[in-house]
XYZ file of C-alpha atoms in Angstrom:
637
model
C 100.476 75.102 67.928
C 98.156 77.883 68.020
C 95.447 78.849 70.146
C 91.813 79.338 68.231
C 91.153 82.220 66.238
C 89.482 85.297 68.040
C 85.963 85.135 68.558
C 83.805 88.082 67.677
C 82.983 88.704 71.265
C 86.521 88.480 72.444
C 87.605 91.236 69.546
C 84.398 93.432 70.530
C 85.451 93.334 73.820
C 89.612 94.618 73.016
C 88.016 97.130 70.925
C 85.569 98.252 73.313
C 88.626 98.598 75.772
C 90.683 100.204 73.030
C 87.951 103.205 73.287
C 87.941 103.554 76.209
C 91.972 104.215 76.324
C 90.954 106.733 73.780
C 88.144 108.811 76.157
C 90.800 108.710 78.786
C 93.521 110.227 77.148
C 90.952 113.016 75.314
C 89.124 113.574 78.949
C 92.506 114.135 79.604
C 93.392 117.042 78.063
C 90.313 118.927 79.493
C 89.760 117.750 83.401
C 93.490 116.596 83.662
C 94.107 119.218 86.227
C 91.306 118.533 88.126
C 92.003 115.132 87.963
C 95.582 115.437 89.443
C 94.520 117.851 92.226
C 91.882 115.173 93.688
C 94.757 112.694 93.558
C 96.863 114.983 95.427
C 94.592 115.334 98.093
C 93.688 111.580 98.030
C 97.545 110.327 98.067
C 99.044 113.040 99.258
C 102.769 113.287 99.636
C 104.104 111.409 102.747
C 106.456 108.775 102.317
C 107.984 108.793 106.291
C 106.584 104.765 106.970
C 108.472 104.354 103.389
C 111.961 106.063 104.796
C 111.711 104.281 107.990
C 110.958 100.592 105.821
C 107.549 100.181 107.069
C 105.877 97.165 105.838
C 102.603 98.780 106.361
C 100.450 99.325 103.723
C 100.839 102.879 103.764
C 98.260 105.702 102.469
C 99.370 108.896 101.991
C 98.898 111.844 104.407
C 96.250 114.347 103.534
C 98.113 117.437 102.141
C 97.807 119.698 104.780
C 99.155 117.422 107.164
C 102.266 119.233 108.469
C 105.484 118.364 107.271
C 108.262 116.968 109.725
C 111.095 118.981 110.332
C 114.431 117.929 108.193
C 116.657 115.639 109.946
C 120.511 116.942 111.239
C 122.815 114.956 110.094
C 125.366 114.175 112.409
C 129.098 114.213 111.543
C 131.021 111.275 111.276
C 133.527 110.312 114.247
C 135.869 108.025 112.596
C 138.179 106.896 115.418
C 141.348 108.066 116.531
C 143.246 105.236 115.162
C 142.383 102.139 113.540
C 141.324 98.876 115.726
C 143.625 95.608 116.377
C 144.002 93.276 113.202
C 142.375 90.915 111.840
C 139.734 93.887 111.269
C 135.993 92.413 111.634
C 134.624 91.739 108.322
C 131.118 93.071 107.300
C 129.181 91.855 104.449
C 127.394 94.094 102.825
C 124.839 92.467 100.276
C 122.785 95.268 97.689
C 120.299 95.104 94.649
C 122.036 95.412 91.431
C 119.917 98.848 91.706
C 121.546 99.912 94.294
C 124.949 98.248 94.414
C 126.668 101.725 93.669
C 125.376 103.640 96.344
C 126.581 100.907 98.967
C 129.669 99.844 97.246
C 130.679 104.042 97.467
C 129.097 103.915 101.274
C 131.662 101.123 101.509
C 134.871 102.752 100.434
C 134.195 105.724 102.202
C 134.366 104.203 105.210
C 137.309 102.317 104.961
C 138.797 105.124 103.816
C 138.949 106.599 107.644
C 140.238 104.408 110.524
C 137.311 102.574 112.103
C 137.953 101.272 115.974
C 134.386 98.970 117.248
C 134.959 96.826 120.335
C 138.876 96.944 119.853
C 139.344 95.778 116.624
C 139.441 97.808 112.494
C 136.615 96.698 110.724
C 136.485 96.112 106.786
C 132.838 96.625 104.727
C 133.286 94.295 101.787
C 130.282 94.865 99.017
C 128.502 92.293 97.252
C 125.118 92.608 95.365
C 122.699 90.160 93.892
C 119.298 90.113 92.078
C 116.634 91.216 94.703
C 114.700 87.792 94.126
C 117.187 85.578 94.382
C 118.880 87.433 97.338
C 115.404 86.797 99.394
C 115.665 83.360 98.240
C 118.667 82.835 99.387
C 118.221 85.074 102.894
C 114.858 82.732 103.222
C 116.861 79.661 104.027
C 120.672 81.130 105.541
C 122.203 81.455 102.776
C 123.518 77.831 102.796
C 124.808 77.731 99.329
C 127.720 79.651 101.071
C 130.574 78.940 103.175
C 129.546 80.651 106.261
C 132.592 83.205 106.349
C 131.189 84.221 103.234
C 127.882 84.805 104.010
C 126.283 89.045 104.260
C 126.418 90.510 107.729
C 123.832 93.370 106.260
C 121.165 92.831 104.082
C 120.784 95.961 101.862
C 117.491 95.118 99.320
C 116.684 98.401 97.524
C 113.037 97.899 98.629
C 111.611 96.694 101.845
C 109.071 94.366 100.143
C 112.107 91.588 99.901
C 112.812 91.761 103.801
C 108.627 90.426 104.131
C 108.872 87.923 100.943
C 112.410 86.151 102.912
C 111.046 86.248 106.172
C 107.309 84.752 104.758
C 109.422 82.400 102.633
C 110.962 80.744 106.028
C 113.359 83.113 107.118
C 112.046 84.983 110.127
C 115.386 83.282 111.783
C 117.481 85.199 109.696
C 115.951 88.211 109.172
C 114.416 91.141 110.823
C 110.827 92.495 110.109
C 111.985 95.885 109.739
C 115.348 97.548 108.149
C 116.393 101.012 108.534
C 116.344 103.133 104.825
C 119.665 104.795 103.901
C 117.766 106.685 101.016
C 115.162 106.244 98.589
C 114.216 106.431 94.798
C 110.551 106.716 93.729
C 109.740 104.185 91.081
C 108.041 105.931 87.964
C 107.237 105.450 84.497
C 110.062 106.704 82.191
C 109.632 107.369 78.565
C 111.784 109.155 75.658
C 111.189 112.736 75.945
C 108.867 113.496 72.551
C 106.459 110.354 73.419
C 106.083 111.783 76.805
C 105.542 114.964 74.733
C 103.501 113.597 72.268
C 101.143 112.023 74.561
C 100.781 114.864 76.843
C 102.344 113.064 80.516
C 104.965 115.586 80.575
C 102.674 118.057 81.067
C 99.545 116.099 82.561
C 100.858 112.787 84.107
C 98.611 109.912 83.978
C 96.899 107.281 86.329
C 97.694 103.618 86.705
C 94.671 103.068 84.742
C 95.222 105.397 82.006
C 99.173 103.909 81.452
C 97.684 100.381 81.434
C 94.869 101.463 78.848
C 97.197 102.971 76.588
C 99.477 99.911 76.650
C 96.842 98.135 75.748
C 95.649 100.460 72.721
C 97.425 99.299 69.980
C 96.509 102.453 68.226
C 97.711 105.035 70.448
C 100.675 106.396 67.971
C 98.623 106.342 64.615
C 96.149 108.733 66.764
C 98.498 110.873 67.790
C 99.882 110.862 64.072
C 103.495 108.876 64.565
C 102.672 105.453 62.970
C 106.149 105.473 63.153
C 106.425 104.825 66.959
C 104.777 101.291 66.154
C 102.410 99.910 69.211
C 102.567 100.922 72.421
C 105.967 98.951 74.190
C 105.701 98.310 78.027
C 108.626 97.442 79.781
C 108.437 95.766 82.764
C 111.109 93.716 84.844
C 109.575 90.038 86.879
C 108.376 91.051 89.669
C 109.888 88.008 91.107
C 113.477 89.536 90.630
C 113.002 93.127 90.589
C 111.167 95.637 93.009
C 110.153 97.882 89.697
C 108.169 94.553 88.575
C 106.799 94.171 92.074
C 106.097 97.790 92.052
C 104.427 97.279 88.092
C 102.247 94.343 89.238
C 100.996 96.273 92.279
C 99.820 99.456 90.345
C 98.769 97.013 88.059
C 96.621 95.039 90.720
C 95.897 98.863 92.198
C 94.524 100.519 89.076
C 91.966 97.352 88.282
C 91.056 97.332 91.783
C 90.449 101.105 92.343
C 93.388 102.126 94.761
C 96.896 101.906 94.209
C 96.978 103.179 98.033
C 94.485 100.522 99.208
C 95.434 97.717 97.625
C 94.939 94.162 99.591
C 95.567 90.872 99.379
C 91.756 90.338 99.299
C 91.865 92.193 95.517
C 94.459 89.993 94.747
C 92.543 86.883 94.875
C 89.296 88.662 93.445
C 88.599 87.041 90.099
C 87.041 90.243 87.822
C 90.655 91.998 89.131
C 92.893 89.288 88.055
C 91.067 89.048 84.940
C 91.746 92.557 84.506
C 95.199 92.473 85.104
C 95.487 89.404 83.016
C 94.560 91.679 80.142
C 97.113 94.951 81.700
C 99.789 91.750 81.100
C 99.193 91.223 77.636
C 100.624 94.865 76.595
C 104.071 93.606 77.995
C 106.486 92.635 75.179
C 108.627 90.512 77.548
C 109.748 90.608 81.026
C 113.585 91.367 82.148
C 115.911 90.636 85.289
C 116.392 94.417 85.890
C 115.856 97.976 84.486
C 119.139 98.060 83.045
C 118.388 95.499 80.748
C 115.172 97.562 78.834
C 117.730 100.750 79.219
C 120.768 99.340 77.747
C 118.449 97.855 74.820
C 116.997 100.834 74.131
C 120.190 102.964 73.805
C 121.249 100.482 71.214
C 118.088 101.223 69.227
C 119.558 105.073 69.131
C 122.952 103.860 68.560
C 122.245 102.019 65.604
C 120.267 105.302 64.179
C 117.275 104.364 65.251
C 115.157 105.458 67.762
C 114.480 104.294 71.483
C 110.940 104.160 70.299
C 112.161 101.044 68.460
C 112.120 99.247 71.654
C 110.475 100.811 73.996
C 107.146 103.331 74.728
C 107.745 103.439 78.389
C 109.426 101.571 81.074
C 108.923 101.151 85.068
C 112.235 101.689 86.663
C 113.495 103.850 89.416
C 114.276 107.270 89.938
C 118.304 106.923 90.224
C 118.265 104.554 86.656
C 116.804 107.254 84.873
C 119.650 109.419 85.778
C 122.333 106.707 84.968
C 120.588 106.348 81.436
C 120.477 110.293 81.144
C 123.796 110.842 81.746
C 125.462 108.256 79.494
C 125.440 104.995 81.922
C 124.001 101.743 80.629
C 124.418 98.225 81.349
C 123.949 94.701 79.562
C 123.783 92.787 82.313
C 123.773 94.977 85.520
C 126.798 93.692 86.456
C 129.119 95.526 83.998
C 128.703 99.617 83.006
C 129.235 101.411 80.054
C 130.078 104.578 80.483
C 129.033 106.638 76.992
C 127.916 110.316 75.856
C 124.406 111.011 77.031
C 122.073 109.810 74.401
C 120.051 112.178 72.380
C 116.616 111.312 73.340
C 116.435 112.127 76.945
C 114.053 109.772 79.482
C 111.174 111.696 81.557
C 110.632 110.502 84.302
C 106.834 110.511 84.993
C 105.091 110.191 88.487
C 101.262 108.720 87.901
C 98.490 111.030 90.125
C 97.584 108.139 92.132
C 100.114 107.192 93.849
C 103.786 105.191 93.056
C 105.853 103.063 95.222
C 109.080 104.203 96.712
C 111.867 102.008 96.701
C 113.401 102.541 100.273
C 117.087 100.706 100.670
C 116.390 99.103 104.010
C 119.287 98.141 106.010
C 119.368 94.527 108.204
C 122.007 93.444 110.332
C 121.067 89.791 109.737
C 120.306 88.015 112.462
C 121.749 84.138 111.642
C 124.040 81.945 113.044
C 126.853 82.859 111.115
C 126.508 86.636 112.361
C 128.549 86.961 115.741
C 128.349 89.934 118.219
C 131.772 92.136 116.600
C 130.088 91.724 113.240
C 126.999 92.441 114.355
C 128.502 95.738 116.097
C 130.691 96.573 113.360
C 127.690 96.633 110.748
C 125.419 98.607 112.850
C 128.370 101.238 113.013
C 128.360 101.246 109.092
C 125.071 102.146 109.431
C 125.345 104.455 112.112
C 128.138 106.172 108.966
C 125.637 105.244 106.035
C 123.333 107.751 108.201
C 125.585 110.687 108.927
C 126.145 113.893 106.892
C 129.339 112.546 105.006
C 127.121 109.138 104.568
C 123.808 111.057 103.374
C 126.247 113.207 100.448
C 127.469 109.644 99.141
C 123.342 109.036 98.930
C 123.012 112.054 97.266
C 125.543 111.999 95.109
C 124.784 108.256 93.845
C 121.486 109.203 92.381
C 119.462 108.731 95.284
C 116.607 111.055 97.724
C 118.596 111.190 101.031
C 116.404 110.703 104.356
C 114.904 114.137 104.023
C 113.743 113.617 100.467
C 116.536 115.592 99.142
C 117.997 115.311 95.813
C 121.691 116.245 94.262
C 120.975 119.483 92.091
C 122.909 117.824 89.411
C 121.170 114.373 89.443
C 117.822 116.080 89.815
C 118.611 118.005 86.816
C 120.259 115.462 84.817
C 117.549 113.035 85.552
C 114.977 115.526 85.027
C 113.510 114.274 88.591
C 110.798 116.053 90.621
C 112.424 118.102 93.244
C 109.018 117.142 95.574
C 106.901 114.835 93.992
C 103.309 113.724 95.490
C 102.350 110.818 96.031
C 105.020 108.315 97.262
C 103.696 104.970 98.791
C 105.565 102.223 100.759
C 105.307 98.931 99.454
C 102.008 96.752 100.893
C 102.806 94.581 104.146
C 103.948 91.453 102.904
C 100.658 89.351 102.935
C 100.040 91.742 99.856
C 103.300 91.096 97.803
C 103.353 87.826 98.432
C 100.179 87.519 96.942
C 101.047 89.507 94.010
C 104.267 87.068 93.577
C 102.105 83.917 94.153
C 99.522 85.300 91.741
C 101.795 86.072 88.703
C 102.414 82.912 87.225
C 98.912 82.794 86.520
C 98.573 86.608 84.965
C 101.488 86.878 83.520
C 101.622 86.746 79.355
C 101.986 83.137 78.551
C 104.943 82.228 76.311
C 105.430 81.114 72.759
C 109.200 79.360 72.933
C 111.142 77.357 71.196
C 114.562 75.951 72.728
C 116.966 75.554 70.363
C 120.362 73.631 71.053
C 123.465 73.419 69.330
C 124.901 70.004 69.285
C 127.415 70.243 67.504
C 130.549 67.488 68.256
C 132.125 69.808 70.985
C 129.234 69.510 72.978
C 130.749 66.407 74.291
C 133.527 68.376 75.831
C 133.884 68.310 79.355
C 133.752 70.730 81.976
C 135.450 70.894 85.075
C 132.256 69.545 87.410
C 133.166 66.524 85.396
C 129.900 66.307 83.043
C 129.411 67.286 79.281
C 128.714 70.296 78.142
C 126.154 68.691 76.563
C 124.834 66.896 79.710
C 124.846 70.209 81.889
C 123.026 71.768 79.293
C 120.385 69.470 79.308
C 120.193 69.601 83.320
C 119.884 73.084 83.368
C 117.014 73.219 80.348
C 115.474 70.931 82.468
C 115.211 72.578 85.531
C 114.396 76.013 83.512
C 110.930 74.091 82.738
C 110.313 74.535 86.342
C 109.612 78.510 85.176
C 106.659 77.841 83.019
C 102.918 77.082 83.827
C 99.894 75.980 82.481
C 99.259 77.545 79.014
C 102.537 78.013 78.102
C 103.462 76.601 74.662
C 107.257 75.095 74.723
C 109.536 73.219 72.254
C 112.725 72.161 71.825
C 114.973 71.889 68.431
C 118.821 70.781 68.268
C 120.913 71.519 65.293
C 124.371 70.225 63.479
C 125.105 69.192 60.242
C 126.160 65.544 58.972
C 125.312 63.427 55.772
C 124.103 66.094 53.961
C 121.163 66.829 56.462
C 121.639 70.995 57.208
C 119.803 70.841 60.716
C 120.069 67.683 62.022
C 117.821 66.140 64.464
C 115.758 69.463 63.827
C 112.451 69.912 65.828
C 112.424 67.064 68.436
C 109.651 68.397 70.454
C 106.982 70.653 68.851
C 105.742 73.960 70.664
C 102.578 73.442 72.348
C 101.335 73.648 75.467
C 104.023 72.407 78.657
C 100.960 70.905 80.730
C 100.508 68.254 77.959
C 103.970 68.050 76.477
C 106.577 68.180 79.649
C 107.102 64.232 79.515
C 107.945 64.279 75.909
C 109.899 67.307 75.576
C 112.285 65.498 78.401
C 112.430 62.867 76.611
C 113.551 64.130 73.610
C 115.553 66.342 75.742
C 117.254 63.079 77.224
C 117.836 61.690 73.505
C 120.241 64.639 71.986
C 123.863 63.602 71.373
C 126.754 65.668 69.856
C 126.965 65.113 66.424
C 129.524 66.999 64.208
C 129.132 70.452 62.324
C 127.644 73.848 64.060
C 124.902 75.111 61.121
C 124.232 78.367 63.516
C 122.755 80.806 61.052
C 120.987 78.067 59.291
C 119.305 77.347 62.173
C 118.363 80.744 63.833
C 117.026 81.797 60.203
C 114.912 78.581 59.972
C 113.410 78.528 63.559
C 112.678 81.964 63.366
C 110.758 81.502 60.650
C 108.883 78.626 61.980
C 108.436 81.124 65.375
C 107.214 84.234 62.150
C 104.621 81.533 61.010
C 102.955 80.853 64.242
C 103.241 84.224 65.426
C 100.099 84.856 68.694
C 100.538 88.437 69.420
C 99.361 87.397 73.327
C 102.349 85.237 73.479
C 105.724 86.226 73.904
C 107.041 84.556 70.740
C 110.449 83.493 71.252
C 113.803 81.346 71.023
C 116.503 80.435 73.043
C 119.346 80.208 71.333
C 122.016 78.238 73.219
C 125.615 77.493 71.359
C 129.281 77.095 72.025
C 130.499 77.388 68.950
C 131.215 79.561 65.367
C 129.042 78.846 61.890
C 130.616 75.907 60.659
C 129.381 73.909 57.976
C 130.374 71.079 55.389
C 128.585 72.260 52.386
C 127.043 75.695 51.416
C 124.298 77.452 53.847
C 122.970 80.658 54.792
C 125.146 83.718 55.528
C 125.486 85.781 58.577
C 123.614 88.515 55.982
C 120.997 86.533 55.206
C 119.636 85.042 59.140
C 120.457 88.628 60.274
C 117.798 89.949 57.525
C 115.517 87.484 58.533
C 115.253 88.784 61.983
C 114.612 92.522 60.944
C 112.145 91.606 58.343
C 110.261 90.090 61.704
C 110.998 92.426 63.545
C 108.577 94.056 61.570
C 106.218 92.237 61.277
C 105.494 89.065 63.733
C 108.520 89.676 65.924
C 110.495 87.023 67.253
C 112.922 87.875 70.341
C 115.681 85.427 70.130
C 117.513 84.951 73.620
C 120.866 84.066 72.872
C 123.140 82.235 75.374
C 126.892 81.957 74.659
C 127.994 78.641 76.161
C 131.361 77.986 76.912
C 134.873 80.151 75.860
C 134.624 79.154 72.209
C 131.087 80.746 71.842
C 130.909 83.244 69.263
C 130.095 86.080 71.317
C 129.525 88.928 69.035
C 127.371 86.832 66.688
C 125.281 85.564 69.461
C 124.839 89.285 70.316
C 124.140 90.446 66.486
C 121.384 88.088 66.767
C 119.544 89.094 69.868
C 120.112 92.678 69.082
C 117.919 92.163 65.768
C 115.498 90.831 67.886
C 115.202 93.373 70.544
C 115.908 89.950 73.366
C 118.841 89.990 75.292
C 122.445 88.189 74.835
C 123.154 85.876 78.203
C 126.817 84.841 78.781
C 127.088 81.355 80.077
C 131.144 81.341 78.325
C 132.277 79.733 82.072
C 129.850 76.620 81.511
C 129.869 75.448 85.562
C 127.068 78.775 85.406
C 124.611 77.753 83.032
C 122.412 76.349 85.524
C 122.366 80.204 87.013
C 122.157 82.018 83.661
C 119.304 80.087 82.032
C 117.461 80.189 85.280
C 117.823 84.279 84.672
C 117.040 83.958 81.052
C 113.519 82.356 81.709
C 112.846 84.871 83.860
C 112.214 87.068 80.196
C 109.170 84.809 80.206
């Protein structure tokens, strides 16, 4: 179901706003460097409280405020000879951001014999989504065996150490961490947009980016049609500090100051409306930046462009460089290691200020944490700090503690060597505001579930239940994601008695506040049945997604099967559904999430059909984690 049609105030009003993008970008070309010289003096260039993980609310120092001198970094001591066995474990949990710079940190130092309080001492890496891990750090990390739960607490921003302790766990963690390097969160784009639009040369404000996402004819003025509408990436800034860092400039630019931002804007009505509107320029959200890279490389790779996907994107520094230099992944977990694409990423640093992402380091402060681990983490740190330590930092794609890049990352990455303006994150009244306040600003959704069950649904899996069953546990407790205003369905699919796509639509999209009780219900009715109509069914629903199109939805499917195509009589080809989704592409595009479920999914047709789409391909083929994978999925929403 679709909202009303437009009123003629309501399209005054987006065109009125649409102008106004335009007298930015042309006052632009003529007071541009006036403009960026009174930001430099009004954000200036400090970003110590960021380095140290200051939860402060940080403005920038004036520019002639003197510089401090550049830190000496100490050698490392590695001891004479290792300590007794068993060597004290250390737990090191990252960001998926910055999982490479401590997993290196890591190895390094167990490469040299290590001697704290008598006994050797082993770092062992782990990483996590930010989000989840200050979930998790919020209550103890219970879901873990205790000799299994992180000794050090390694976010790659120092907002996530305020949102855990906030959330309940001040017992657990400390209010400050200590940064082992940084990387400035910008807004990337393929080198001729940034050309084309002149940010290479003049970078924008906050306010200006936001306008121009929201211009939908920023390309046909600057004569590439081509380039489509203006394409926003952003990750949820309830999983990724780039989100939290997009919703906060977001936030900052409608309430005047990036630098000044409170919690008291936050909650001011004409803001959020304002915001509201920045949010409807956003195609769809992702887990992390690697997801909008690796999507966008796959535009080139097919012979397109990275235009097809993307205008710009809010990651950090260090992913730029991994993109430049050949390095993308599909699920942050897993790299890809390729030639460096063609069309380069600039990274672009907005005149009035942008967040720095800080990698603060906690020893964690629990139960489970005794004295020698406690010890033998702070001496990783004491390593992570040191001159052999601060190389690894360089070297990994990230600013060391003296704002120092590698030559060859800054070059590859095409980074500032000093950029103005860097800001530490608001104190965490702020960001939990912001995370509190996005449900309600973010784009609603237009989505459809759609569920194979076909007759090996009723397989079971080793926690004893269905496939079917868990499937319908975990879509369940995915409706927990959505608010108010979101329109949600849900549509199952097999073949028998000559029906092609039977049951069909069960539950029809419309809003979840009026429809929850009967989508569970029909949720609670599906059965397996027999044959697995796939294409038939992706080319059908997305053409039923097509018809209803709202272009301030996020129009969408998710696709969840665990099997091949199989049908009794004749149906659509793999041609034919995968046509379907370019020709919307298109034209009323319909991202189709695709979720292989279980090990007889077919895998590369489940990722055929979310790369048509421009959505994103979630593997669930281990079923026991399809609670954990559709919970990441929704977070596209």
């Amino acid at each position: 179901m679709r909202d009303a049609p437009e009123t003629v105030p309501a399209r005054r009003d987006r065109r009125r706003i649409r102008e106004e993008g335009r007298r930015r970008r042309q006052r632009a070309l003529w007071i541009g460097a006036a403009v960026a010289v009174v930001a430099l003096l009004a954000v200036g260039g400090a970003v110590t409280a960021a380095m140290l993980g200051s939860q402060g609310g940080t403005t920038a120092a004036p520019a002639e405020t003197a510089q401090p001198e550049p830190i000496v970094f100490p050698s490392d001591e590695p001891a004479p000879t290792p300590g007794t066995e068993p060597c004290t474990t250390v737990r090191a949990l990252s960001s998926f951001e910055n999982a490479e710079m401590v997993s290196t940190l890591a190895e390094a130092y167990n490469a040299e014999p290590r001697n704290v309080d008598g006994s050797c001492v082993t770092v062992v890496a782990t990483k996590d989504k930010s989000g989840i891990a200050a979930e998790e750090a919020a209550v103890g990390f219970t879901e873990l065996p205790e000799d299994e739960r992180p000794t050090l607490w390694i976010p790659d921003a120092s907002s996530w150490l305020g949102i855990a302790r906030e959330a309940g766990g001040s017992a657990n963690v400390p209010e400050e961490g200590e940064s082992i390097g940084s990387s400035d969160i910008v807004l990337a784009m393929p080198e001729e947009l940034a050309s084309a639009i002149g940010w290479d040369e003049e970078p924008p404000t906050w306010a200006d980016v936001f306008a121009t996402a929201d211009d939908e004819e920023v390309w046909n003025d600057l004569d590439h049609p081509e380039w489509g509408e203006f394409k926003l990436g952003k990750t949820s800034p309830l999983v990724a500090s780039s989100g939290e860092a997009a919703m906060l400039a977001s936030y900052g630019a409608a309430a005047g100051s990036v630098a000044e931002l409170s919690a008291d804007d936050i909650a001011d009505d004409e803001i959020t409306d304002e915001v509201r509107q920045h949010e409807l320029a956003t195609s769809h959200y992702m887990a992390t930046p690697e997801h909008f890279l690796w999507h966008a490389r796959q535009a080139e790779d097919k012979g397109g462009s990275a235009a097809d996907f993307l205008s710009a994107v809010i990651v950090d520094e260090k992913s730029v460089w991994d993109y430049n230099r050949g390095i993308t992944s599909r699920d942050g977990v897993t790299r890809i290691e390729s030639e460096p694409p063609a069309e380069q990423l600039v990274p672009i640093y907005p005149t009035d200020g942008f967040y720095v992402a800080d990698n603060p380091a906690v020893v964690l402060t629990g139960a489970w944490v005794d004295e020698a681990e406690a010890a033998a983490a702070e001496d990783f740190l004491r390593f992570a700090t040191t001159e052999e330590g601060q190389a690894i930092v360089r070297e990994t794609g990230y600013r060391d503690l003296n704002r120092e890049l590698d030559p060859g990352v800054a070059s590859v990455g095409a980074l500032a060597e000093t950029p103005r303006g860097g800001l530490a994150f608001p104190e965490p009244t702020v960001v939990v505001a912001m995370h509190e306040a996005f449900p309600d600003v973010r784009k609603r959704a237009n989505v459809l579930f759609l569920v194979d069950v076909s007759g090996s649904m009723g397989d079971r899996i080793s926690t004893g239940a269905t496939k079917l069953e868990a499937a319908k546990a975990a879509i369940s407790q995915a409706l927990d994601h959505f608010a108010d205003g979101d329109h949600v369905g849900l549509a199952a699919f097999s073949e028998v008695d000559a029906n092609p796509l039977a049951p069909g639509e069960v539950s029809a999209v419309d809003d979840i506040a009026d429809t929850r009780d009967r989508f569970e219900a029909a949720l609670a009715k599906l059965q397996p049945i027999e044959w697995t109509p796939l294409y038939e069914a992706v080319d059908t629903f997305a053409k039923q997604q097509g018809d209803d199109y709202d272009p301030d939805r996020i129009n969408a499917i998710v696709l969840l099967s665990d099997g091949r195509n199989e049908t009794e009589a004749p149906s659509t080809t793999s041609a034919q559904m995968i046509a379907t989704l370019e020709d919307l592409h298109h034209t009323t595009p319909v991202l189709v999430f695709t979720l292989a479920y279980g090990a007889d999914a077919d895998v590369k047709t489940l990722q055929s059909i979310s790369s048509a789409t421009g959505a994103h391909y979630y593997d669930a083929t281990d079923p026991t984690e399809i609670d954990e994978v559709l919970g990441d999925l929704v977070t596209s929403f």
